[in-house]
mmCIF file of C-alpha atoms (C1' of nucleotides) in Angstrom:
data_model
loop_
_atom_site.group_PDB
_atom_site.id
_atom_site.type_symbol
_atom_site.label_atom_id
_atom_site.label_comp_id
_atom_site.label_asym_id
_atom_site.label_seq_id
_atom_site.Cartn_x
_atom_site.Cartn_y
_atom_site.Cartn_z
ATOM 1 C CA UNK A 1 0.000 0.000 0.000
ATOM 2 C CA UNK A 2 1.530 3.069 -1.002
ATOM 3 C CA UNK A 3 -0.093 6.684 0.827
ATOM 4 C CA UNK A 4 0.889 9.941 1.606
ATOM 5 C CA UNK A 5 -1.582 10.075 4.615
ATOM 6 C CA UNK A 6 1.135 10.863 6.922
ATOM 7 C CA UNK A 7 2.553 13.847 5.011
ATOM 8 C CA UNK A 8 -0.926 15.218 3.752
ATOM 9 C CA UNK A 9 -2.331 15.386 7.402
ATOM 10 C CA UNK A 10 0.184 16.266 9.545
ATOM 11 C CA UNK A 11 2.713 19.227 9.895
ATOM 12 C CA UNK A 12 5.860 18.323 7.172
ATOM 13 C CA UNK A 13 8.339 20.291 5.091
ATOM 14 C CA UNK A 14 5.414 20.880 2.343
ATOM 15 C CA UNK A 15 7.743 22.409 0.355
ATOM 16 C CA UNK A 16 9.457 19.130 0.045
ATOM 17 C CA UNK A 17 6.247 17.964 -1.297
ATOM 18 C CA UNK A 18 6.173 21.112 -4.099
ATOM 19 C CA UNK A 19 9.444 20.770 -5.092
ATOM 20 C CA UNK A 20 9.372 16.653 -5.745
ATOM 21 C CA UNK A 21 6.506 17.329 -7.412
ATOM 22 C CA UNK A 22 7.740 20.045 -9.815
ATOM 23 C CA UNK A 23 10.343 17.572 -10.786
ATOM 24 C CA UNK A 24 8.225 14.746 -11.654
ATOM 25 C CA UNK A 25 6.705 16.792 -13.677
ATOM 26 C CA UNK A 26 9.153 18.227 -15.353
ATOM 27 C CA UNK A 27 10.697 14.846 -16.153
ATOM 28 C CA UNK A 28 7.466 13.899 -17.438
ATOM 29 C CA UNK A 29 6.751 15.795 -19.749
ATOM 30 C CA UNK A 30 10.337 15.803 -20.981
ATOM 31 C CA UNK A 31 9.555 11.762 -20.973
ATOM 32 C CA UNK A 32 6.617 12.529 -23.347
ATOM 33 C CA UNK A 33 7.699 15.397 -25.300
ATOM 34 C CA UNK A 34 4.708 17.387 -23.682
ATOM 35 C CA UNK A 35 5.661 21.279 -22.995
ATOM 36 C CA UNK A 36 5.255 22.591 -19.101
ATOM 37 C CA UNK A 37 4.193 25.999 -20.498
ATOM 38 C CA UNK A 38 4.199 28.754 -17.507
ATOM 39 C CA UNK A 39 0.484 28.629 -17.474
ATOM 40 C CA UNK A 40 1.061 24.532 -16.766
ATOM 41 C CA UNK A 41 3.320 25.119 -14.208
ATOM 42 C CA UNK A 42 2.038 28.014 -12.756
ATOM 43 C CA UNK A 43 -1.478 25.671 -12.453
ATOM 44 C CA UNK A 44 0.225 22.588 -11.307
ATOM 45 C CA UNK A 45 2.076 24.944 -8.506
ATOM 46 C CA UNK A 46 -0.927 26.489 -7.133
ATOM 47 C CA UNK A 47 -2.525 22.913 -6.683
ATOM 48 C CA UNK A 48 0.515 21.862 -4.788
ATOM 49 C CA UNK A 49 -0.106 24.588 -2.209
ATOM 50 C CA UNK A 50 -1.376 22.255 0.248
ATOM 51 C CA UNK A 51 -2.994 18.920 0.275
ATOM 52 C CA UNK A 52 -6.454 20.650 0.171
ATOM 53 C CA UNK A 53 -8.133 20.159 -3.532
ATOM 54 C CA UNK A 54 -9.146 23.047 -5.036
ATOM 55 C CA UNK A 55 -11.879 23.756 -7.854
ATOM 56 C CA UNK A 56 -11.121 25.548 -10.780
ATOM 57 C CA UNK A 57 -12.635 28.816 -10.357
ATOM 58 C CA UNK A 58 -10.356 29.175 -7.105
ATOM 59 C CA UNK A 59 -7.543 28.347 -9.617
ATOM 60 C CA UNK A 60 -8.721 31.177 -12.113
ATOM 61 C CA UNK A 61 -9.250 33.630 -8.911
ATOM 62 C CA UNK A 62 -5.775 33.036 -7.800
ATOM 63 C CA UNK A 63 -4.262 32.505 -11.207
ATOM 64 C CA UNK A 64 -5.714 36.126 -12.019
ATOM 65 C CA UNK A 65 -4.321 38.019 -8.547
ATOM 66 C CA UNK A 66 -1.050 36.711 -9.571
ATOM 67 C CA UNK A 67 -0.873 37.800 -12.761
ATOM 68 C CA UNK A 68 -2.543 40.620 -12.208
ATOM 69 C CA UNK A 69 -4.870 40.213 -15.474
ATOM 70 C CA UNK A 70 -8.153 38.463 -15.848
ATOM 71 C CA UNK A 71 -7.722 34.648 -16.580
ATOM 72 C CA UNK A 72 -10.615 33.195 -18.386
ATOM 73 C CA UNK A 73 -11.872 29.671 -17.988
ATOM 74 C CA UNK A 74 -10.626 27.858 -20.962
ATOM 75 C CA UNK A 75 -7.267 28.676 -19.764
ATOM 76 C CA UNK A 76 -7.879 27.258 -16.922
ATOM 77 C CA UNK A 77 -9.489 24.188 -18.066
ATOM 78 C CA UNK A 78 -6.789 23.993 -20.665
ATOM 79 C CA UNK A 79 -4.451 23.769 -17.991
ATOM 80 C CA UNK A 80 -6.058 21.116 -16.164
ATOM 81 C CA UNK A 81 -6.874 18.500 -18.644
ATOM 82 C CA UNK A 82 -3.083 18.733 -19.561
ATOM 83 C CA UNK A 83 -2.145 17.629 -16.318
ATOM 84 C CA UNK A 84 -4.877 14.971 -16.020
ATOM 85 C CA UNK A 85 -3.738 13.579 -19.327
ATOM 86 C CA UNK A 86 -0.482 13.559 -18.425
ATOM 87 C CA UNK A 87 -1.408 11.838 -14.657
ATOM 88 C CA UNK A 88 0.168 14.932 -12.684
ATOM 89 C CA UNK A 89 -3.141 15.972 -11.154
ATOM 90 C CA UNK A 90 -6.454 13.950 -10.520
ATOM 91 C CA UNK A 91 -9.676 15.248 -10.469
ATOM 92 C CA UNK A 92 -12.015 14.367 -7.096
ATOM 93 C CA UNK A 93 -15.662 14.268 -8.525
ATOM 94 C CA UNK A 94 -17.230 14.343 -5.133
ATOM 95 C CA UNK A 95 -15.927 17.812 -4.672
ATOM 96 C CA UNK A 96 -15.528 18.792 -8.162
ATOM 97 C CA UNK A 97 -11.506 20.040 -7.287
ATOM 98 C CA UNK A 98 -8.387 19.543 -8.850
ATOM 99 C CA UNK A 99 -5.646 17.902 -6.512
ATOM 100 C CA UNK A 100 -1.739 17.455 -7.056
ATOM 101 C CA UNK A 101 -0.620 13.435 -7.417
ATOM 102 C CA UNK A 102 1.762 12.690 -5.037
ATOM 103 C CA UNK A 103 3.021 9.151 -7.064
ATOM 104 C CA UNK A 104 2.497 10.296 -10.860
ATOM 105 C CA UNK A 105 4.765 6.764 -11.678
ATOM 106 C CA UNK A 106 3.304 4.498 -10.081
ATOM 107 C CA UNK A 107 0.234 3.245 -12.009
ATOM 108 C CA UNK A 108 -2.485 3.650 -10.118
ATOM 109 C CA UNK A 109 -6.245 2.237 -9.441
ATOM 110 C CA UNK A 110 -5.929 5.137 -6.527
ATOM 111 C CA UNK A 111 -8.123 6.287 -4.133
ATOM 112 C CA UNK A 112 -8.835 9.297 -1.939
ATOM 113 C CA UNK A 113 -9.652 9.793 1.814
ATOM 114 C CA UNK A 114 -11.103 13.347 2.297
ATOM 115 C CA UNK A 115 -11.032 14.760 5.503
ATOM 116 C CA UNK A 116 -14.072 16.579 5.920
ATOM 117 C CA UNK A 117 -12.948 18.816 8.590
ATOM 118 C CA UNK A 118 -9.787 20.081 7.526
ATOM 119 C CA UNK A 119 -9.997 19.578 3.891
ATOM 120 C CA UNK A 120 -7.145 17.362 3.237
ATOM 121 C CA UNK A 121 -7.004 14.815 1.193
ATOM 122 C CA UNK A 122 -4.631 11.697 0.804
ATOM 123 C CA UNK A 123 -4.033 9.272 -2.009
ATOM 124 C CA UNK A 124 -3.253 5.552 -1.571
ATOM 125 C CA UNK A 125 -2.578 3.077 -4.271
ATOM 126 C CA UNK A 126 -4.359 -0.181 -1.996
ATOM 127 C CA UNK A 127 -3.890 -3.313 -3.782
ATOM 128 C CA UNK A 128 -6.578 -5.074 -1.966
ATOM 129 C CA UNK A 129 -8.837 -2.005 -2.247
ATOM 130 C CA UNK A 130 -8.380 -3.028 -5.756
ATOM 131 C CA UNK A 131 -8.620 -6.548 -5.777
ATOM 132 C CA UNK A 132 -11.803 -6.711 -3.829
ATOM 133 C CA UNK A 133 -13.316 -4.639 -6.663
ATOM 134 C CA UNK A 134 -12.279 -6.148 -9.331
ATOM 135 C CA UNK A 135 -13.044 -9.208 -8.020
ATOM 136 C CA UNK A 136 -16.778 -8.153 -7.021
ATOM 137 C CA UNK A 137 -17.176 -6.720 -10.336
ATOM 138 C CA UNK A 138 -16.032 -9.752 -12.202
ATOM 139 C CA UNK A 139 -18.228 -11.549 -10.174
ATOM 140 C CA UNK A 140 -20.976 -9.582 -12.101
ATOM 141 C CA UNK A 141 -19.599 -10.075 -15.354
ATOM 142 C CA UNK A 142 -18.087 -6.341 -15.437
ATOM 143 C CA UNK A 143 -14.951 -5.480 -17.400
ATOM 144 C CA UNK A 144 -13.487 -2.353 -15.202
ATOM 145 C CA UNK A 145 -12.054 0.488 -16.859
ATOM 146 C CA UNK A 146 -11.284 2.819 -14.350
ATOM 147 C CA UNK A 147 -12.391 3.300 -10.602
ATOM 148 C CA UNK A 148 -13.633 6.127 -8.808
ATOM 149 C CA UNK A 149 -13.209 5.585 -5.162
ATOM 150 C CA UNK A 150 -13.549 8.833 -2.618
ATOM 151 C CA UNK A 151 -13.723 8.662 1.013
ATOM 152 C CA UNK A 152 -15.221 11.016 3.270
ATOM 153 C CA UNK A 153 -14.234 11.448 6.987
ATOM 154 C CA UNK A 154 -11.817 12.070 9.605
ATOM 155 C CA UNK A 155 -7.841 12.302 9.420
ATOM 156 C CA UNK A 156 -6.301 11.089 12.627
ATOM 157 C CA UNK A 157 -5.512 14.805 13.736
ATOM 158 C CA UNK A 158 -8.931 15.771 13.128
ATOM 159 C CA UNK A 159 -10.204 12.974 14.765
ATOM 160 C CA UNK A 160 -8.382 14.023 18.005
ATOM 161 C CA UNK A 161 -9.464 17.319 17.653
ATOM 162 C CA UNK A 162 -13.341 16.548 17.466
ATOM 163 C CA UNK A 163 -13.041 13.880 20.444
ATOM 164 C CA UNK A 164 -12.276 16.853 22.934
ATOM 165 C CA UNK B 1 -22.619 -9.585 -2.029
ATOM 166 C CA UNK B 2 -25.989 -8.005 -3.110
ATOM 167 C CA UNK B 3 -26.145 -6.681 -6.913
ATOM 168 C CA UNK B 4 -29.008 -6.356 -9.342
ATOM 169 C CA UNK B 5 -26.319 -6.530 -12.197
ATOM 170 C CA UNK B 6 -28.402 -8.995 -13.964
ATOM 171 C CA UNK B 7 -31.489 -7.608 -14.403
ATOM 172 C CA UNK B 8 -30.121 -4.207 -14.709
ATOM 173 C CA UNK B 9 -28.021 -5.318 -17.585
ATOM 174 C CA UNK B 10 -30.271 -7.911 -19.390
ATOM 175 C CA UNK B 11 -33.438 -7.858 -21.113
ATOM 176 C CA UNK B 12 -36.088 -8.353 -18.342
ATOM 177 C CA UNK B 13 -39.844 -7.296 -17.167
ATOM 178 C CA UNK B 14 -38.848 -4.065 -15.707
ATOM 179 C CA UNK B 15 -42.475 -3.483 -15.194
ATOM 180 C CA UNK B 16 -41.703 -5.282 -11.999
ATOM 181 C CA UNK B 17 -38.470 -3.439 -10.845
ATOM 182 C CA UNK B 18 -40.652 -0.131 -11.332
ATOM 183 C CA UNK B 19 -42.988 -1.411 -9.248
ATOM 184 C CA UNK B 20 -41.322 -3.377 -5.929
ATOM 185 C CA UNK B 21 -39.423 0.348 -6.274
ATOM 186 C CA UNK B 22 -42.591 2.586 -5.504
ATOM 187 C CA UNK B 23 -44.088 -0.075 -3.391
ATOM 188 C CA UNK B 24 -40.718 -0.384 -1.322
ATOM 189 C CA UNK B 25 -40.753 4.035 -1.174
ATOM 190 C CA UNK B 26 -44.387 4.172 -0.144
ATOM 191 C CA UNK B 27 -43.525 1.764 3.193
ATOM 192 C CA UNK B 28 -40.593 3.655 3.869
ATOM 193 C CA UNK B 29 -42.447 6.882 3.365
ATOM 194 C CA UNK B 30 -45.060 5.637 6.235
ATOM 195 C CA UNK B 31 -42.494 4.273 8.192
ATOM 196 C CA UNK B 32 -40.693 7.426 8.423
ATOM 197 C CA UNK B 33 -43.843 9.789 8.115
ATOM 198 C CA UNK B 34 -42.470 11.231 5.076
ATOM 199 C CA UNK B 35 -44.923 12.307 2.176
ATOM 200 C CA UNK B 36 -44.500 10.852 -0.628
ATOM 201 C CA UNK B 37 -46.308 13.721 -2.842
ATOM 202 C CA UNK B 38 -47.611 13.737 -6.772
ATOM 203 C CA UNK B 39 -43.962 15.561 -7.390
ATOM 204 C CA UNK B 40 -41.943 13.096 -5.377
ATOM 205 C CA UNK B 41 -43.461 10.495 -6.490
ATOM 206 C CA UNK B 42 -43.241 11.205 -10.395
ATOM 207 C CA UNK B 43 -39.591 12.162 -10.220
ATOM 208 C CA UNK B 44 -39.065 8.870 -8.706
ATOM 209 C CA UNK B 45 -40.995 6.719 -11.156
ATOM 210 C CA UNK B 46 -39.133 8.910 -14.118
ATOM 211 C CA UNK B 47 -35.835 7.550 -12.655
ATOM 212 C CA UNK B 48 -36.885 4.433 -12.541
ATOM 213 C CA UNK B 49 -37.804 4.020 -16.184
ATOM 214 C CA UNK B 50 -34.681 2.339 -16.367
ATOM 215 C CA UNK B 51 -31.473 1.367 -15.207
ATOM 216 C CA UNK B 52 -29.842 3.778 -16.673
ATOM 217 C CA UNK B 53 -29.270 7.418 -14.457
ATOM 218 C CA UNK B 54 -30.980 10.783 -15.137
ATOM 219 C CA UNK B 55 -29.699 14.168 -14.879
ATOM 220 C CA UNK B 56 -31.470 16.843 -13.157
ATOM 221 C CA UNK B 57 -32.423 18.646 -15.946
ATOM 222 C CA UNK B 58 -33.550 15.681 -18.267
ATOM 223 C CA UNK B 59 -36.065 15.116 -15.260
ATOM 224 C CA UNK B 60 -37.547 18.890 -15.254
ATOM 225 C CA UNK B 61 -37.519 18.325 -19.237
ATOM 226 C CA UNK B 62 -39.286 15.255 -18.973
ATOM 227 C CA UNK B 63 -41.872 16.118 -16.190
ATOM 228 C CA UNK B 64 -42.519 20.024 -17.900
ATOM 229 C CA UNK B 65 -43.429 17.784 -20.989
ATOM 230 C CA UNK B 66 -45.548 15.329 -18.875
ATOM 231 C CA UNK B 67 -47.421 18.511 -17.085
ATOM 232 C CA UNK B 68 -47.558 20.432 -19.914
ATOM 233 C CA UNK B 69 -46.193 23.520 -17.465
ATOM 234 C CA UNK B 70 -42.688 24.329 -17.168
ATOM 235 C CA UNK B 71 -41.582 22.876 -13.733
ATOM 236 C CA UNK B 72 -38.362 24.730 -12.249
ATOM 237 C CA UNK B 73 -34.927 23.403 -11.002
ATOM 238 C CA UNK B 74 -35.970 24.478 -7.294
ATOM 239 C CA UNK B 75 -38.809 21.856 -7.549
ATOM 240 C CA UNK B 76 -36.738 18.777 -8.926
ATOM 241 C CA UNK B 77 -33.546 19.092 -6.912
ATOM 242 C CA UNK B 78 -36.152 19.247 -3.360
ATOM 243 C CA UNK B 79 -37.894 15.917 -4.316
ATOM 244 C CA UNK B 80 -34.502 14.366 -5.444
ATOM 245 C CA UNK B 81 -33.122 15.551 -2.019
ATOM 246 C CA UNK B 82 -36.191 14.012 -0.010
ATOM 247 C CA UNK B 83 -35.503 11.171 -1.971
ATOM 248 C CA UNK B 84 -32.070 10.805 -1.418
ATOM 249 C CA UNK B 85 -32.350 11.705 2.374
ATOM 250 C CA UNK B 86 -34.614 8.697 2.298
ATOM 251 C CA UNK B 87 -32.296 6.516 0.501
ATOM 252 C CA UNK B 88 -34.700 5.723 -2.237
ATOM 253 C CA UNK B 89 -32.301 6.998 -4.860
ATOM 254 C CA UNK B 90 -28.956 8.135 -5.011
ATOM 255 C CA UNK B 91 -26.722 10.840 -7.357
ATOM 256 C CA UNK B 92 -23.682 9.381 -9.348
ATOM 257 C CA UNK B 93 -21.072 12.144 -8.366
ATOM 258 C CA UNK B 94 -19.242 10.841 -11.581
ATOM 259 C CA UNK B 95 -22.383 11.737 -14.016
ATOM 260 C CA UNK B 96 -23.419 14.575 -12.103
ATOM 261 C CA UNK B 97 -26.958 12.176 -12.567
ATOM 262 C CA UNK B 98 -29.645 9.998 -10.251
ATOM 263 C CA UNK B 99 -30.458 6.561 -10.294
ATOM 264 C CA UNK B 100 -32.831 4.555 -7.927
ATOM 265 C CA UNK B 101 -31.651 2.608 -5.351
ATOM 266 C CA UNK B 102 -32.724 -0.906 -5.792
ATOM 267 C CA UNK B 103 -32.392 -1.933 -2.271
ATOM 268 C CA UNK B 104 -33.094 0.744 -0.180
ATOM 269 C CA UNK B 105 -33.813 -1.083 2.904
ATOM 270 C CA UNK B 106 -30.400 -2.659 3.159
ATOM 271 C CA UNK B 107 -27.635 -0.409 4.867
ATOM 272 C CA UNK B 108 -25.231 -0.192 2.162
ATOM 273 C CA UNK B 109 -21.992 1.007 1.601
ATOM 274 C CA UNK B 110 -22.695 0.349 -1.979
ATOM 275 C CA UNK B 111 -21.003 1.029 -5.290
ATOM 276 C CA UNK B 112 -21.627 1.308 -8.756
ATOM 277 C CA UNK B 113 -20.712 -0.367 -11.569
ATOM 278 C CA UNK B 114 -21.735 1.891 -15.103
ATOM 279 C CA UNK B 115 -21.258 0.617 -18.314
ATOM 280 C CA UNK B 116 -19.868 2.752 -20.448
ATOM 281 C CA UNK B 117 -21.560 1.488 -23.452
ATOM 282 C CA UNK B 118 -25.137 0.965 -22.275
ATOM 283 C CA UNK B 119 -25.335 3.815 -19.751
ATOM 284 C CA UNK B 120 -26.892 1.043 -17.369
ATOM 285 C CA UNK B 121 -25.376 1.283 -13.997
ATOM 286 C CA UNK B 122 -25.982 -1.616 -11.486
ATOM 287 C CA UNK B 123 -25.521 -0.927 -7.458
ATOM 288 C CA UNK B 124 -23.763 -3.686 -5.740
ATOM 289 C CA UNK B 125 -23.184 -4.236 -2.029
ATOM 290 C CA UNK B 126 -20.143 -5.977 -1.762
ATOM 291 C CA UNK B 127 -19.177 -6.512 2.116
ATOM 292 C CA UNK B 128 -14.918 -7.839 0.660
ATOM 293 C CA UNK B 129 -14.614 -4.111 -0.868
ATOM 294 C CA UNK B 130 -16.034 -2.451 2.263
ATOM 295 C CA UNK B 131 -14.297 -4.450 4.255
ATOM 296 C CA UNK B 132 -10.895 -3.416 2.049
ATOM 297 C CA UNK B 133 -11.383 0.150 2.224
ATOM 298 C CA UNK B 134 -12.316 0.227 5.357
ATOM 299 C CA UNK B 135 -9.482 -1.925 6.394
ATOM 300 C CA UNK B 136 -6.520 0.328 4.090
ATOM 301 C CA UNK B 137 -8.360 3.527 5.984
ATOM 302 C CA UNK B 138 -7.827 2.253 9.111
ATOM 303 C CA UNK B 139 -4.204 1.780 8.328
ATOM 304 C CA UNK B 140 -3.973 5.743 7.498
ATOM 305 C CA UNK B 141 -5.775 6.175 10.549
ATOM 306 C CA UNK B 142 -8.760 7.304 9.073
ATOM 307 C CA UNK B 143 -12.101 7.303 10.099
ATOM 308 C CA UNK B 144 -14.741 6.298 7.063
ATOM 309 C CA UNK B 145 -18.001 7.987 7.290
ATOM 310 C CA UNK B 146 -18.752 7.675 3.830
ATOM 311 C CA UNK B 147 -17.690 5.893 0.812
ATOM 312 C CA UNK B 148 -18.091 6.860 -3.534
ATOM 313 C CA UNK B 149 -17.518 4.148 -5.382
ATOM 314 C CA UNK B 150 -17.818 4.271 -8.864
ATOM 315 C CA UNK B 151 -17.198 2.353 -11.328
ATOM 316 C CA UNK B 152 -16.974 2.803 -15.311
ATOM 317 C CA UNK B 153 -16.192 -0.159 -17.873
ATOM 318 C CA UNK B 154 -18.291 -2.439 -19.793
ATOM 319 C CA UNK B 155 -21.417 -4.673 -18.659
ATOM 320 C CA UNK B 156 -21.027 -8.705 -19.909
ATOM 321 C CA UNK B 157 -23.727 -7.807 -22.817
ATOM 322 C CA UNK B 158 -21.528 -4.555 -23.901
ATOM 323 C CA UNK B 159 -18.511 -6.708 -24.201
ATOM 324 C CA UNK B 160 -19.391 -9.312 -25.843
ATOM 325 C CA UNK B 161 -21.169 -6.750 -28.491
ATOM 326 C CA UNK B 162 -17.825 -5.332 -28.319
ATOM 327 C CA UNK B 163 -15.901 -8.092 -29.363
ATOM 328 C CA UNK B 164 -17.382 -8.614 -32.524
ATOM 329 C "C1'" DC C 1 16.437 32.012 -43.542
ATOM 330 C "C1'" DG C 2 11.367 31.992 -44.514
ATOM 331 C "C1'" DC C 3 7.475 28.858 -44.606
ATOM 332 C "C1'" DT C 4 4.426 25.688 -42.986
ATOM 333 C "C1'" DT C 5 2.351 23.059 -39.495
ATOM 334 C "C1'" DG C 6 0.732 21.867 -35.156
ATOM 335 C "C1'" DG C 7 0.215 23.053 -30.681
ATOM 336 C "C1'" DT C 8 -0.868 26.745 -27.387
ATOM 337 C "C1'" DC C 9 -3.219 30.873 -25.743
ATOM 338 C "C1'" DG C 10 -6.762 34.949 -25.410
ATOM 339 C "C1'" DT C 11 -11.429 36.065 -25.551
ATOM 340 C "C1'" DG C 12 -16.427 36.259 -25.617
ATOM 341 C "C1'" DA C 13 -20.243 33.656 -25.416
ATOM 342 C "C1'" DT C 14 -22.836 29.947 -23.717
ATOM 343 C "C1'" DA C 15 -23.989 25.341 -21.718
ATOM 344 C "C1'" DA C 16 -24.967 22.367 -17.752
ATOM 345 C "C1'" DT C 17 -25.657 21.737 -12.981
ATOM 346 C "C1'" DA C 18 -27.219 23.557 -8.595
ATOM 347 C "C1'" DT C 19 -28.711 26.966 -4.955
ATOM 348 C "C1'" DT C 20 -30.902 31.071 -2.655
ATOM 349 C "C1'" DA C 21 -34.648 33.795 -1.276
ATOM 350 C "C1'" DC C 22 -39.193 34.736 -0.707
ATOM 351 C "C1'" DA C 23 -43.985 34.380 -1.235
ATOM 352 C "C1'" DG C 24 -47.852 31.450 -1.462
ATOM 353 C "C1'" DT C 25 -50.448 27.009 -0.670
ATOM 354 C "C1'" DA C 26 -51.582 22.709 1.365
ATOM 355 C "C1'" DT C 27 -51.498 19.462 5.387
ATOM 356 C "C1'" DT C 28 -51.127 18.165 9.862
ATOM 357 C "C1'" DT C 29 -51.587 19.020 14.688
ATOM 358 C "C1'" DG C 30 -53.343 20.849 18.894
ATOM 359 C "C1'" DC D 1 -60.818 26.234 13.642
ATOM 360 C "C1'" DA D 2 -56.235 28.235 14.355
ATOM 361 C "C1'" DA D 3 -51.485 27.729 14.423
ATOM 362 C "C1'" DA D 4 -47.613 25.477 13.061
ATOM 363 C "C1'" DT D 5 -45.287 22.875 9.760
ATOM 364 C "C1'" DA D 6 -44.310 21.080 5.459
ATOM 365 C "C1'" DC D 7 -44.561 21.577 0.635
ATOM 366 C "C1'" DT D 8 -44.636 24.179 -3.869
ATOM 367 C "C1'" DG D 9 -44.028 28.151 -7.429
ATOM 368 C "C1'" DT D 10 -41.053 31.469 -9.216
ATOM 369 C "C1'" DA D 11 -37.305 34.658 -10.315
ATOM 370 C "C1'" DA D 12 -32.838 35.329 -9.839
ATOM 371 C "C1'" DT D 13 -28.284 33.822 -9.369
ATOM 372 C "C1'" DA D 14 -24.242 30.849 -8.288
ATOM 373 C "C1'" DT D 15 -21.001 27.310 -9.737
ATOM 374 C "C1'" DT D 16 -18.726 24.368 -12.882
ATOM 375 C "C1'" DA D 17 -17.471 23.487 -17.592
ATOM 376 C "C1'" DT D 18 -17.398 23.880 -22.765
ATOM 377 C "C1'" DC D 19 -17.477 25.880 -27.540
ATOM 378 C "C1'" DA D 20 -15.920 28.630 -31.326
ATOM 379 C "C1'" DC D 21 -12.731 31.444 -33.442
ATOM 380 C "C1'" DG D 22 -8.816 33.978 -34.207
ATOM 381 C "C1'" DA D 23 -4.047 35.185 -32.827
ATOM 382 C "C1'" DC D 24 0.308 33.658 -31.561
ATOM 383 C "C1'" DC D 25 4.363 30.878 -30.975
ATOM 384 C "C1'" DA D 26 7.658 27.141 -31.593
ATOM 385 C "C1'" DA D 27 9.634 23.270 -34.047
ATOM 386 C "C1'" DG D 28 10.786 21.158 -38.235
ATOM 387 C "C1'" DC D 29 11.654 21.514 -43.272
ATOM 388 C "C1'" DG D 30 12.705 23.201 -47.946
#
DNA sequence: CGCTTGGTCGTGATAATATTACAGTATTTG
DNA sequence: CAAATACTGTAATATTATCACGACCAAGCG
């Protein structure tokens, strides 16, 4: 099982987390002769803030302040499905929000546990997570394609919190 | 493990799914001493025309058409949320789109499987995959309070269509 | 070097999904 | 019946996402 639960919910170096991930995707795209254009990068940075998803229009808000002109959507959007394509970034269709991937290699039948007090959200590659769907679904006669699998709750720290 | 991925799939007297569904809301509606009114009641049957999930807006199109008076978002998102408070349906955060809840009265960490192909979607309730997830949380220390499981591929009828 | 080609970006408009607010109507309850 | 509660109608608006079209830029080629 692979996770970054302990990073995403707890105090870390984040910019650890920014920096690794700037590289991956730099080598990336250099793997797949894809272009991190500025607006890319400046997209993929912003979702690497923090380990709290955010949806696009947040991205266009802050993408605008920064640059200090308006940002339209498509640019946005443009942005996004780049990354997606390219397995940087996931989208979390619960929330509708964009979120940094913390294993781009790694291929991935992932899944998401969103802490619904603090925002947060991990990724974990589970194999029997996997397995038990597969298998449940074959047991139907169902050919998967891809998985969807989000988790709402509690982080350990916010778990803590709540109890007092 | 508790699916109707047969009949949703296959050719098969719907007539009778339609039905067990409204006679299964109306007891849960008196045992909760909910009201299961004219507009509840149609948006319910509408999603149950098949197996196959409905947007919001194909239901207002579909029940201005059946009025003959142009019904309002306002009045189709408060019956699906009764509904969906009651378990009777639920919303595929994937499709942005509703689909009735075959077993309502079972408490169901349930997931999807939707065929690509077909648009049908079958609900399972597969205690191995709860079990998993709740079992890989737990290892992250996380507390589950809800689970979105999704997932897209092809139903057995879709692939074997697909094969030809 | 200039040209062409394909990918990227800027922009306005619009689509699709969902919510708020408020007034009016029906139903249940005391 | 009166009061309280639940339900519905309606206009406006919020949120998320896409389309269409033209300009621009960058890489490869004659």
């Amino acid at each position: 099982m692979q996770s970054n639960s302990t990073t995403a919910y707890q105090q870390h170096d984040h910019h650890r987390c920014l920096k690794a991930a700037l590289a991956q995707a730099r080598q990336r795209c250099a793997e797949r002769k894809a272009r991190l254009t500025p607006i890319r990068e400046s997209v993929l940075h912003l979702l690497w803030q923090s380990h709290r998803p955010l949806g696009a229009y947040k991205i266009i808000e802050q993408l605008s302040a920064a640059s200090g002109k308006r940002v339209l959507p498509p640019t946005v959007y443009r942005a996004l499905d780049f990354l997606l394509e390219l397995g940087l970034i996931h989208r979390l269709a619960t929330l509708n929000a964009y979120i940094g991937c913390p294993f781009p290699d790694s291929v991935h039948s992932d899944y998401f546990l969103l802490c619904r007090e603090c925002g947060s959200v991990a990724e974990c590659s589970a194999e029997n997570v996997n397995d038990a769907i597969v298998a449940t679904a074959e047991e139907a006669g169902f050919l998967v394609e891809k998985q969807t699998v989000e988790i709402l709750g509690l982080c350990t720290p916010c778990q803590e919190k709540t109890r007092k």
